[in-house]
Amino acid sequence: MVELIPSPDSILQILQRTGAFLEGHFVYPNGKHSPHYFQMPLAFRYYDTARVLAVALSRKFRLDRDISSRLPKVSVVSPSSGGIPVAFGVRDALSAEQIYWAEQEKGKRMFRQYVNQGEVNPCIIVDDIIRSGHAIEETAELVKTLGAEVIGCGAIVRFTSAPEEINGVPIKALVEFDAHFYEEGDECRDCKQGAPVEHVRF
């Protein structure tokens, strides 16, 4: 029997198989150590994998009556370049009318010039991974300044340390991941065991 929405374990297996989820001893740019590392674009290199992930996330939105009742007059919005493949996949699966993606300019999140002219439909904000929630929160504020309503939020993976909702809108995720971060030294088990370190960009 085909799963309409694959289980979190099934999603993690997909991410591991594509190299998008790695286990080891990683050091992030902020100096934190972690036994886990996600690089979601590795999963979205493959059309079939990207389709499975995007359709699964779109089905979570379709189960929300408030969202499904407004289709197709909906915008799918990505907070950054990493979420663009997710946004296009979800837009396609929902047959939503519009798609937008935000970019950072002078430390501020915004759409490209002239892109937001005209009516912006009620928005679903999607990303590949939500670590802290800052990007999706900033994007929700951007959408709000344009006079549009945020009716949905979601990601392939949400760290459990991130917010569960944005402005009262629950975040839907295929995987709720309990990420662990440590300072170098006594806190980090891998450091104490002398495990090789791999530095990652983000």
mmCIF file of N, CA and C in Angstrom, residues 66-154:
data_model
loop_
_atom_site.group_PDB
_atom_site.id
_atom_site.type_symbol
_atom_site.label_atom_id
_atom_site.label_comp_id
_atom_site.label_asym_id
_atom_site.label_seq_id
_atom_site.Cartn_x
_atom_site.Cartn_y
_atom_site.Cartn_z
ATOM 1 N N ASP A 66 -9.075 25.172 5.597
ATOM 2 C CA ASP A 66 -8.971 26.597 5.283
ATOM 3 C C ASP A 66 -8.082 26.824 4.059
ATOM 4 N N ILE A 67 -7.044 26.012 3.933
ATOM 5 C CA ILE A 67 -6.159 26.142 2.773
ATOM 6 C C ILE A 67 -6.801 25.539 1.532
ATOM 7 N N SER A 68 -7.296 24.323 1.640
ATOM 8 C CA SER A 68 -7.840 23.635 0.464
ATOM 9 C C SER A 68 -9.027 24.383 -0.134
ATOM 10 N N SER A 69 -9.793 25.081 0.721
ATOM 11 C CA SER A 69 -10.960 25.805 0.227
ATOM 12 C C SER A 69 -10.575 27.037 -0.581
ATOM 13 N N ARG A 70 -9.327 27.489 -0.462
ATOM 14 C CA ARG A 70 -8.895 28.694 -1.173
ATOM 15 C C ARG A 70 -8.126 28.394 -2.461
ATOM 16 N N LEU A 71 -7.787 27.143 -2.647
ATOM 17 C CA LEU A 71 -7.080 26.782 -3.874
ATOM 18 C C LEU A 71 -7.977 26.979 -5.093
ATOM 19 N N PRO A 72 -7.428 27.399 -6.240
ATOM 20 C CA PRO A 72 -5.995 27.590 -6.522
ATOM 21 C C PRO A 72 -5.494 29.019 -6.271
ATOM 22 N N LYS A 73 -6.340 29.920 -5.775
ATOM 23 C CA LYS A 73 -5.945 31.319 -5.632
ATOM 24 C C LYS A 73 -5.073 31.508 -4.390
ATOM 25 N N VAL A 74 -3.896 30.930 -4.445
ATOM 26 C CA VAL A 74 -2.959 30.911 -3.324
ATOM 27 C C VAL A 74 -1.554 31.175 -3.862
ATOM 28 N N SER A 75 -0.707 31.809 -3.058
ATOM 29 C CA SER A 75 0.701 31.993 -3.390
ATOM 30 C C SER A 75 1.550 31.058 -2.534
ATOM 31 N N VAL A 76 2.557 30.446 -3.139
ATOM 32 C CA VAL A 76 3.530 29.663 -2.394
ATOM 33 C C VAL A 76 4.812 30.492 -2.353
ATOM 34 N N VAL A 77 5.339 30.698 -1.158
ATOM 35 C CA VAL A 77 6.469 31.615 -0.955
ATOM 36 C C VAL A 77 7.625 30.888 -0.285
ATOM 37 N N SER A 78 8.833 31.102 -0.814
ATOM 38 C CA SER A 78 10.043 30.564 -0.181
ATOM 39 C C SER A 78 10.808 31.692 0.488
ATOM 40 N N PRO A 79 11.297 31.486 1.724
ATOM 41 C CA PRO A 79 12.080 32.522 2.409
ATOM 42 C C PRO A 79 13.466 32.749 1.816
ATOM 43 N N SER A 80 13.975 31.762 1.043
ATOM 44 C CA SER A 80 15.356 31.862 0.554
ATOM 45 C C SER A 80 15.546 30.886 -0.600
ATOM 46 N N SER A 81 16.746 30.913 -1.179
ATOM 47 C CA SER A 81 17.017 30.064 -2.342
ATOM 48 C C SER A 81 16.893 28.575 -2.013
ATOM 49 N N GLY A 82 17.231 28.185 -0.785
ATOM 50 C CA GLY A 82 17.159 26.779 -0.422
ATOM 51 C C GLY A 82 15.761 26.201 -0.495
ATOM 52 N N GLY A 83 14.767 27.047 -0.299
ATOM 53 C CA GLY A 83 13.391 26.577 -0.326
ATOM 54 C C GLY A 83 12.722 26.659 -1.681
ATOM 55 N N ILE A 84 13.423 27.208 -2.689
ATOM 56 C CA ILE A 84 12.796 27.390 -4.006
ATOM 57 C C ILE A 84 12.347 26.064 -4.631
ATOM 58 N N PRO A 85 13.188 25.006 -4.629
ATOM 59 C CA PRO A 85 12.703 23.740 -5.199
ATOM 60 C C PRO A 85 11.472 23.204 -4.469
ATOM 61 N N VAL A 86 11.431 23.389 -3.154
ATOM 62 C CA VAL A 86 10.262 22.950 -2.381
ATOM 63 C C VAL A 86 9.031 23.760 -2.798
ATOM 64 N N ALA A 87 9.224 25.075 -2.928
ATOM 65 C CA ALA A 87 8.105 25.949 -3.292
ATOM 66 C C ALA A 87 7.540 25.593 -4.669
ATOM 67 N N PHE A 88 8.425 25.359 -5.634
ATOM 68 C CA PHE A 88 7.941 25.000 -6.967
ATOM 69 C C PHE A 88 7.218 23.655 -6.943
ATOM 70 N N GLY A 89 7.758 22.690 -6.185
ATOM 71 C CA GLY A 89 7.107 21.394 -6.104
ATOM 72 C C GLY A 89 5.748 21.457 -5.442
ATOM 73 N N VAL A 90 5.643 22.220 -4.349
ATOM 74 C CA VAL A 90 4.369 22.359 -3.637
ATOM 75 C C VAL A 90 3.376 23.143 -4.494
ATOM 76 N N ARG A 91 3.855 24.193 -5.168
ATOM 77 C CA ARG A 91 2.965 24.964 -6.043
ATOM 78 C C ARG A 91 2.368 24.076 -7.121
ATOM 79 N N ASP A 92 3.214 23.235 -7.720
ATOM 80 C CA ASP A 92 2.763 22.337 -8.777
ATOM 81 C C ASP A 92 1.743 21.342 -8.234
ATOM 82 N N ALA A 93 2.021 20.769 -7.062
ATOM 83 C CA ALA A 93 1.129 19.760 -6.489
ATOM 84 C C ALA A 93 -0.213 20.349 -6.073
ATOM 85 N N LEU A 94 -0.208 21.614 -5.651
ATOM 86 C CA LEU A 94 -1.453 22.268 -5.216
ATOM 87 C C LEU A 94 -2.147 23.014 -6.350
ATOM 88 N N SER A 95 -1.481 23.127 -7.503
ATOM 89 C CA SER A 95 -1.976 23.946 -8.620
ATOM 90 C C SER A 95 -2.234 25.384 -8.184
ATOM 91 N N ALA A 96 -1.382 25.880 -7.293
ATOM 92 C CA ALA A 96 -1.518 27.254 -6.798
ATOM 93 C C ALA A 96 -1.173 28.242 -7.917
ATOM 94 N N GLU A 97 -1.766 29.437 -7.857
ATOM 95 C CA GLU A 97 -1.635 30.401 -8.951
ATOM 96 C C GLU A 97 -0.284 31.111 -8.983
ATOM 97 N N GLN A 98 0.303 31.377 -7.803
ATOM 98 C CA GLN A 98 1.484 32.226 -7.759
ATOM 99 C C GLN A 98 2.620 31.577 -6.971
ATOM 100 N N ILE A 99 3.841 32.031 -7.265
ATOM 101 C CA ILE A 99 4.999 31.610 -6.490
ATOM 102 C C ILE A 99 5.942 32.799 -6.347
ATOM 103 N N TYR A 100 6.503 32.954 -5.157
ATOM 104 C CA TYR A 100 7.456 34.024 -4.867
ATOM 105 C C TYR A 100 8.618 33.429 -4.073
ATOM 106 N N TRP A 101 9.773 34.085 -4.145
ATOM 107 C CA TRP A 101 10.848 33.747 -3.217
ATOM 108 C C TRP A 101 11.543 35.024 -2.783
ATOM 109 N N ALA A 102 11.876 35.052 -1.505
ATOM 110 C CA ALA A 102 12.515 36.228 -0.917
ATOM 111 C C ALA A 102 14.029 36.094 -1.005
ATOM 112 N N GLU A 103 14.701 37.223 -0.921
ATOM 113 C CA GLU A 103 16.157 37.261 -0.917
ATOM 114 C C GLU A 103 16.611 38.257 0.139
ATOM 115 N N GLN A 104 17.847 38.090 0.573
ATOM 116 C CA GLN A 104 18.438 39.014 1.543
ATOM 117 C C GLN A 104 19.124 40.151 0.790
ATOM 118 N N GLU A 105 18.763 41.382 1.131
ATOM 119 C CA GLU A 105 19.418 42.545 0.545
ATOM 120 C C GLU A 105 19.672 43.558 1.650
ATOM 121 N N LYS A 106 20.965 43.846 1.877
ATOM 122 C CA LYS A 106 21.374 44.757 2.944
ATOM 123 C C LYS A 106 20.789 44.331 4.289
ATOM 124 N N GLY A 107 20.819 43.026 4.527
ATOM 125 C CA GLY A 107 20.349 42.485 5.790
ATOM 126 C C GLY A 107 18.848 42.420 5.943
ATOM 127 N N LYS A 108 18.122 42.725 4.881
ATOM 128 C CA LYS A 108 16.659 42.728 4.952
ATOM 129 C C LYS A 108 16.092 41.737 3.940
ATOM 130 N N ARG A 109 15.073 41.004 4.352
ATOM 131 C CA ARG A 109 14.459 40.033 3.462
ATOM 132 C C ARG A 109 13.401 40.728 2.609
ATOM 133 N N MET A 110 13.490 40.533 1.291
ATOM 134 C CA MET A 110 12.541 41.205 0.400
ATOM 135 C C MET A 110 12.417 40.448 -0.907
ATOM 136 N N PHE A 111 11.365 40.792 -1.664
ATOM 137 C CA PHE A 111 11.222 40.254 -3.007
ATOM 138 C C PHE A 111 11.989 41.158 -3.971
ATOM 139 N N ARG A 112 12.298 40.648 -5.136
ATOM 140 C CA ARG A 112 12.974 41.456 -6.132
ATOM 141 C C ARG A 112 12.065 42.608 -6.587
ATOM 142 N N GLN A 113 12.698 43.642 -7.074
ATOM 143 C CA GLN A 113 11.972 44.842 -7.468
ATOM 144 C C GLN A 113 10.878 44.519 -8.480
ATOM 145 N N TYR A 114 9.702 45.066 -8.234
ATOM 146 C CA TYR A 114 8.511 44.951 -9.100
ATOM 147 C C TYR A 114 7.815 43.594 -9.018
ATOM 148 N N VAL A 115 8.464 42.590 -8.398
ATOM 149 C CA VAL A 115 7.878 41.248 -8.389
ATOM 150 C C VAL A 115 6.527 41.236 -7.688
ATOM 151 N N ASN A 116 6.392 42.076 -6.644
ATOM 152 C CA ASN A 116 5.172 42.026 -5.833
ATOM 153 C C ASN A 116 4.109 43.010 -6.300
ATOM 154 N N GLN A 117 4.249 43.555 -7.510
ATOM 155 C CA GLN A 117 3.210 44.459 -7.993
ATOM 156 C C GLN A 117 1.942 43.665 -8.292
ATOM 157 N N GLY A 118 0.823 44.250 -7.999
ATOM 158 C CA GLY A 118 -0.450 43.566 -8.175
ATOM 159 C C GLY A 118 -0.841 42.820 -6.926
ATOM 160 N N GLU A 119 -1.901 42.076 -7.012
ATOM 161 C CA GLU A 119 -2.437 41.367 -5.844
ATOM 162 C C GLU A 119 -1.568 40.169 -5.487
ATOM 163 N N VAL A 120 -1.211 40.063 -4.213
ATOM 164 C CA VAL A 120 -0.529 38.876 -3.704
ATOM 165 C C VAL A 120 -1.582 38.006 -3.016
ATOM 166 N N ASN A 121 -1.745 36.811 -3.508
ATOM 167 C CA ASN A 121 -2.755 35.910 -2.961
ATOM 168 C C ASN A 121 -2.413 35.504 -1.526
ATOM 169 N N PRO A 122 -3.382 34.951 -0.793
ATOM 170 C CA PRO A 122 -3.065 34.364 0.511
ATOM 171 C C PRO A 122 -1.890 33.394 0.368
ATOM 172 N N CYS A 123 -0.980 33.421 1.327
ATOM 173 C CA CYS A 123 0.327 32.763 1.160
ATOM 174 C C CYS A 123 0.526 31.513 2.008
ATOM 175 N N ILE A 124 1.197 30.554 1.386
ATOM 176 C CA ILE A 124 1.757 29.404 2.086
ATOM 177 C C ILE A 124 3.270 29.554 2.010
ATOM 178 N N ILE A 125 3.932 29.664 3.156
ATOM 179 C CA ILE A 125 5.387 29.812 3.191
ATOM 180 C C ILE A 125 6.009 28.441 3.407
ATOM 181 N N VAL A 126 6.915 28.050 2.504
ATOM 182 C CA VAL A 126 7.551 26.735 2.628
ATOM 183 C C VAL A 126 9.058 26.877 2.516
ATOM 184 N N ASP A 127 9.773 26.021 3.226
ATOM 185 C CA ASP A 127 11.226 26.003 3.173
ATOM 186 C C ASP A 127 11.690 24.554 3.177
ATOM 187 N N ASP A 128 12.985 24.356 2.889
ATOM 188 C CA ASP A 128 13.487 22.989 2.922
ATOM 189 C C ASP A 128 13.695 22.522 4.358
ATOM 190 N N ILE A 129 14.229 23.426 5.210
ATOM 191 C CA ILE A 129 14.481 23.072 6.600
ATOM 192 C C ILE A 129 14.312 24.313 7.472
ATOM 193 N N ILE A 130 13.701 24.139 8.626
ATOM 194 C CA ILE A 130 13.543 25.238 9.574
ATOM 195 C C ILE A 130 14.397 24.915 10.792
ATOM 196 N N ARG A 131 15.496 25.665 10.932
ATOM 197 C CA ARG A 131 16.404 25.430 12.052
ATOM 198 C C ARG A 131 16.039 26.312 13.248
ATOM 199 N N SER A 132 16.023 27.617 13.036
ATOM 200 C CA SER A 132 15.696 28.553 14.121
ATOM 201 C C SER A 132 14.312 29.175 13.949
ATOM 202 N N GLY A 133 13.830 29.237 12.716
ATOM 203 C CA GLY A 133 12.543 29.866 12.434
ATOM 204 C C GLY A 133 12.661 31.330 12.046
ATOM 205 N N HIS A 134 13.877 31.910 12.127
ATOM 206 C CA HIS A 134 14.020 33.342 11.829
ATOM 207 C C HIS A 134 13.626 33.673 10.394
ATOM 208 N N ALA A 135 14.066 32.871 9.446
ATOM 209 C CA ALA A 135 13.791 33.162 8.035
ATOM 210 C C ALA A 135 12.299 33.145 7.740
ATOM 211 N N ILE A 136 11.613 32.153 8.276
ATOM 212 C CA ILE A 136 10.181 32.048 7.993
ATOM 213 C C ILE A 136 9.401 33.140 8.729
ATOM 214 N N GLU A 137 9.874 33.541 9.899
ATOM 215 C CA GLU A 137 9.238 34.647 10.625
ATOM 216 C C GLU A 137 9.403 35.957 9.856
ATOM 217 N N GLU A 138 10.606 36.206 9.341
ATOM 218 C CA GLU A 138 10.852 37.417 8.571
ATOM 219 C C GLU A 138 10.019 37.428 7.292
ATOM 220 N N THR A 139 9.868 36.268 6.672
ATOM 221 C CA THR A 139 9.081 36.179 5.443
ATOM 222 C C THR A 139 7.608 36.419 5.728
ATOM 223 N N ALA A 140 7.132 35.930 6.867
ATOM 224 C CA ALA A 140 5.733 36.194 7.257
ATOM 225 C C ALA A 140 5.496 37.688 7.440
ATOM 226 N N GLU A 141 6.474 38.391 8.025
ATOM 227 C CA GLU A 141 6.353 39.846 8.186
ATOM 228 C C GLU A 141 6.388 40.542 6.837
ATOM 229 N N LEU A 142 7.228 40.062 5.921
ATOM 230 C CA LEU A 142 7.288 40.632 4.576
ATOM 231 C C LEU A 142 5.948 40.494 3.872
ATOM 232 N N VAL A 143 5.381 39.316 3.939
ATOM 233 C CA VAL A 143 4.080 39.064 3.308
ATOM 234 C C VAL A 143 3.014 39.979 3.915
ATOM 235 N N LYS A 144 3.085 40.147 5.214
ATOM 236 C CA LYS A 144 2.111 40.991 5.923
ATOM 237 C C LYS A 144 2.189 42.434 5.451
ATOM 238 N N THR A 145 3.407 42.955 5.227
ATOM 239 C CA THR A 145 3.558 44.343 4.769
ATOM 240 C C THR A 145 2.985 44.539 3.373
ATOM 241 N N LEU A 146 2.851 43.464 2.615
ATOM 242 C CA LEU A 146 2.272 43.550 1.281
ATOM 243 C C LEU A 146 0.754 43.415 1.305
ATOM 244 N N GLY A 147 0.203 43.277 2.512
ATOM 245 C CA GLY A 147 -1.240 43.175 2.651
ATOM 246 C C GLY A 147 -1.785 41.792 2.389
ATOM 247 N N ALA A 148 -0.910 40.785 2.372
ATOM 248 C CA ALA A 148 -1.353 39.411 2.123
ATOM 249 C C ALA A 148 -1.421 38.639 3.433
ATOM 250 N N GLU A 149 -2.216 37.608 3.430
ATOM 251 C CA GLU A 149 -2.445 36.777 4.616
ATOM 252 C C GLU A 149 -1.617 35.504 4.528
ATOM 253 N N VAL A 150 -1.002 35.113 5.630
ATOM 254 C CA VAL A 150 -0.309 33.829 5.699
ATOM 255 C C VAL A 150 -1.307 32.783 6.181
ATOM 256 N N ILE A 151 -1.575 31.800 5.342
ATOM 257 C CA ILE A 151 -2.554 30.769 5.702
ATOM 258 C C ILE A 151 -1.903 29.419 5.971
ATOM 259 N N GLY A 152 -0.602 29.304 5.663
ATOM 260 C CA GLY A 152 0.085 28.037 5.903
ATOM 261 C C GLY A 152 1.584 28.214 5.956
ATOM 262 N N CYS A 153 2.245 27.346 6.713
ATOM 263 C CA CYS A 153 3.709 27.322 6.807
ATOM 264 C C CYS A 153 4.144 25.866 6.847
ATOM 265 N N GLY A 154 5.289 25.582 6.236
ATOM 266 C CA GLY A 154 5.742 24.202 6.280
ATOM 267 C C GLY A 154 7.163 24.026 5.788
#
